[in-house]
Amino acid sequence: MADKISIRFDDGYPHAWCVMRVELDAAGEPCDFTFLSCNEALVKIGTYPKDELIGRRFYDLYPTSDRDNLPAFYAAAYKGKSSTFDVISAEVDRYLQVEVFPTDEAGVCVAVFRDTKQEVLERERRTRELARTVEELERERRANEQVRRYASAMGIVYPLAISLDYVANEYHMIEYANFINKTAKWTGTIDELIAAGASTIPDEAIARQFAELFGREPALAAFRAGKTELTLRHPQWGEDGKIHWMETKVICLECTDRKAEGISIARCIDKEKALDDAYEKLRERESVLTALSADYDDVYICDLDTDELRVIKASDGTPAGTAGQYSQIGRLFFGNKVVVDSAPDMLERLSRKALRARLAAAGEYSIGYQLRPDARGRQYAETRFVRVPSDEGFKVVIGTHFVDHIVEEQERQKALLQAAKDEAERANHAKTEFLQRMSHDVRTPLNGIRGMLDIAEKFPDDAAKQVDCRQKVRASSNLLLELINEVLDMSKLESGEVVLDHVPFDLIEVSREVHTAVSRQAEERGVQIVQKDCRTPHRRLIGSPTHLKRLMMNIMSNAIKYNREYGRVFVTCREISCADGVATIEFKVQDTGIGMSPEFQARVFEPFAQEDGASRSRYNGTGLGMAITKNIVEKMGGLITFESAPGVGTTFDVVLPMEIAEAGEGGVAVSNTAAELPENALAGLSVLLVEDNELNLEIAEFLLSEAGASVMTAENGQEAVDAVAASAPGTIDAVLMDVMMPVMDGHAAAHAIRALDRDDVRDLPIIAMTANAFVEDRIAAREAGMDEHIAKPLDLAVVVRTILRLARARA
């Protein structure tokens, strides 16, 4: 491990410092860091007081900051590696040098921030003195190139990014939200895109240049000629009615005879253009100072008239002041060290005659090339030639530096762009596949329902046929309901919106209820369920019984559905460990069914996965059950494994950690399964039914009346409140309340009923009946003052038992 910091940190330390904990995401990668302590010097260079910094995450405070330096903090906090780097803080308008040190605590590091603005200015002053020594420059020079290098090191955010397909002549916006001008549509042809962009450029000549550079045909020709990037800086009208300066780039991702794809990115460079304009008269001298800066490995001064070359700085150890001939040294260097394929005509382009012509026209010239790797593994370099105004000879400053890190970053960015494109294509494919599956799975039961209704109409007097049709309609509607529930559950689980209960419950009761729920399915298929008593010292637990029941029913239902005739399902439940108030429970379900092939086992938990195409029709499955089960298990902090063999059967093993309930903590009911209901079970009870949908109201009123209840109706929440307020105390025994209604919704109505100034509404049973069937919906109902929550479509047995239970508890 690298040396840990041994400096004493307190408010007397001369530089700004802070101690921070590096936060990791689910993949173990650094995503943020939290301020643990700091001194007043850090507060002075920031924008927040100390009490608002401590305990807060950096990107919550500065959300627009880049994340390029997170690996350095991670290396210090988790790998013990110190590092130093420079940044420009846009939020506080400062140049900062950051030193990061490890500490004795894993995940925690110390960062020291030094304001280097004065050092930068001092470096410029020394550079000016050096420049005066070299060229006897009399006037002061200022440099802004260092600022640009810092900005480049930090990375640049492009508010506009567009995917281009030159062969298909199509484009698609990737990022468009914060761009200054939104003339172009989100998608269309490349010709339309270029025309839209050129139309926003106020200068006609530059607009033509824009079209001639980025147009479909010239860009395609450039890429096929070997170019990988096209760049143009140009003015553009913004939506604010002002002219802004933009930098537009088109990067070639792939170019073959059959395929040509690229990415176009653009950003506003108003600030950079303002700097350029402010220092336009000093550009040559600025370039000189840049060439002489510490970032260049080799610096020379050359007179192209006399061919004299003099060393200012050399990375190979050649003493400063050493003189030679440009043509001879250049030929030796570029001829022996440069990889010819990277710049085949380099010697010709850098001859004295050609170089003089270029610099006379433009003032400066840069060339990049590949070298044979040196002892340090460096192999990419750039040489910059800058003409220096002089009354004696044609003077040129030559600076060379290695750019391996820039080349690597460009390759990384290109790979990221390609990965983003691939991910978008995968997402589109998954969406298409999902819609195709849903089209099939939704239409299949709908076809069955419509078909049975047609058959029933053909045989109005055939009682047996009517019964058969109704049974098949009910079976198809149950399958459709199962599909809708599973798709919604899967969507909630994948988006992270599912809320788990945290309530006490009886594990043995849940196991019995699951057994009762699947027993009818097992009887219909001739499958025997062998369930052993749950062996656990702690049957009173805390968790989400609803989700526990759901995952167990999914596994047992599959064990029954995919079993052989007269097969068996063995179910066991046991406590395998207990520590710190948490019991680890194992559920095992073993069947003697058809088993799974090795190929299918690899994707059994994928959404819509089924053994073969016939499974969907033969077993009426959606392929979502096991994906939902695995998501629930993982959300509950557990583990699910299985073993399977074709023709032998499958064994699923689920291990879940659950809190042990304190003595005296009650359980919650997760099911209303019980014995058969007696006739007129609700006789003598008065029920207020609140439902805005006429068909649903008719169905619910009929079911309640058939059960013997006296039914009053209301079509919205306000009518329900008025009905309760107008009734004599104690005459309404229960309220069945829809949630989503006009005028006043069910939650607001429940609040209003509880707020009435009469004693009987305090414990009046109010039961939510809604198509919103998730845990968070039940929680919302309880918070609104409702006693229970029943999901639509209504199950008469569940409704009756719920009303009876609440009415008896009230009595």
CSV table of N, CA and C in Angstrom, one decimal, residues 161-163 172-175 253 261 263 415-433:
chain,number,residue,atom,x,y,z
A,161,ALA,N,-26.4,15.2,-29.5
A,161,ALA,CA,-25.8,14.0,-30.0
A,161,ALA,C,-26.7,13.3,-30.9
A,162,ILE,N,-26.3,13.0,-32.1
A,162,ILE,CA,-27.2,12.4,-33.1
A,162,ILE,C,-26.5,11.2,-33.7
A,163,SER,N,-27.3,10.1,-33.9
A,163,SER,CA,-26.8,8.9,-34.5
A,163,SER,C,-27.1,9.1,-36.0
A,172,HIS,N,-31.1,9.9,-36.0
A,172,HIS,CA,-31.9,9.8,-34.8
A,172,HIS,C,-31.3,10.6,-33.7
A,173,MET,N,-32.0,11.5,-33.0
A,173,MET,CA,-31.5,12.2,-31.9
A,173,MET,C,-31.2,11.3,-30.7
A,174,ILE,N,-30.0,11.4,-30.1
A,174,ILE,CA,-29.6,10.7,-28.9
A,174,ILE,C,-29.8,11.7,-27.7
A,175,GLU,N,-29.3,12.9,-27.8
A,175,GLU,CA,-29.4,13.9,-26.8
A,175,GLU,C,-29.7,15.2,-27.4
A,253,LEU,N,-18.0,6.0,-37.0
A,253,LEU,CA,-18.0,4.8,-36.2
A,253,LEU,C,-17.6,3.6,-37.0
A,261,GLU,N,-21.8,4.4,-40.6
A,261,GLU,CA,-22.5,5.0,-39.5
A,261,GLU,C,-21.6,6.0,-38.7
A,263,ILE,N,-21.6,9.4,-35.5
A,263,ILE,CA,-22.2,10.2,-34.4
A,263,ILE,C,-21.9,11.7,-34.7
A,415,ALA,N,-15.7,3.8,-28.1
A,415,ALA,CA,-16.3,2.5,-27.7
A,415,ALA,C,-17.6,2.8,-26.9
A,416,LEU,N,-17.6,3.8,-26.1
A,416,LEU,CA,-18.8,4.2,-25.3
A,416,LEU,C,-20.0,4.5,-26.2
A,417,LEU,N,-19.7,5.3,-27.2
A,417,LEU,CA,-20.7,5.6,-28.2
A,417,LEU,C,-21.2,4.4,-28.9
A,418,GLN,N,-20.3,3.5,-29.3
A,418,GLN,CA,-20.8,2.3,-29.9
A,418,GLN,C,-21.6,1.4,-29.0
A,419,ALA,N,-21.2,1.4,-27.7
A,419,ALA,CA,-21.9,0.6,-26.7
A,419,ALA,C,-23.3,1.1,-26.5
A,420,ALA,N,-23.4,2.5,-26.5
A,420,ALA,CA,-24.7,3.1,-26.3
A,420,ALA,C,-25.6,2.8,-27.5
A,421,LYS,N,-25.0,2.8,-28.7
A,421,LYS,CA,-25.8,2.5,-29.9
A,421,LYS,C,-26.3,1.0,-29.8
A,422,ASP,N,-25.4,0.1,-29.4
A,422,ASP,CA,-25.7,-1.3,-29.3
A,422,ASP,C,-26.8,-1.5,-28.3
A,423,GLU,N,-26.7,-0.8,-27.2
A,423,GLU,CA,-27.7,-0.9,-26.1
A,423,GLU,C,-29.1,-0.4,-26.6
A,424,ALA,N,-29.1,0.7,-27.3
A,424,ALA,CA,-30.4,1.2,-27.8
A,424,ALA,C,-31.0,0.2,-28.8
A,425,GLU,N,-30.2,-0.5,-29.6
A,425,GLU,CA,-30.7,-1.4,-30.6
A,425,GLU,C,-31.3,-2.7,-29.8
A,426,ARG,N,-30.6,-3.1,-28.7
A,426,ARG,CA,-31.1,-4.2,-27.9
A,426,ARG,C,-32.4,-3.9,-27.3
A,427,ALA,N,-32.5,-2.6,-26.8
A,427,ALA,CA,-33.7,-2.2,-26.1
A,427,ALA,C,-34.9,-2.2,-27.1
A,428,ASN,N,-34.6,-1.7,-28.3
A,428,ASN,CA,-35.7,-1.7,-29.4
A,428,ASN,C,-36.1,-3.1,-29.7
A,429,HIS,N,-35.1,-4.0,-29.8
A,429,HIS,CA,-35.5,-5.4,-30.1
A,429,HIS,C,-36.3,-6.0,-29.0
A,430,ALA,N,-35.9,-5.7,-27.7
A,430,ALA,CA,-36.7,-6.3,-26.6
A,430,ALA,C,-38.1,-5.7,-26.6
A,431,LYS,N,-38.3,-4.5,-26.9
A,431,LYS,CA,-39.6,-3.9,-26.9
A,431,LYS,C,-40.5,-4.5,-28.0
A,432,THR,N,-39.9,-4.8,-29.2
A,432,THR,CA,-40.6,-5.4,-30.3
A,432,THR,C,-41.0,-6.8,-29.9
A,433,GLU,N,-40.1,-7.6,-29.3
A,433,GLU,CA,-40.3,-8.9,-28.9
A,433,GLU,C,-41.4,-9.0,-27.8
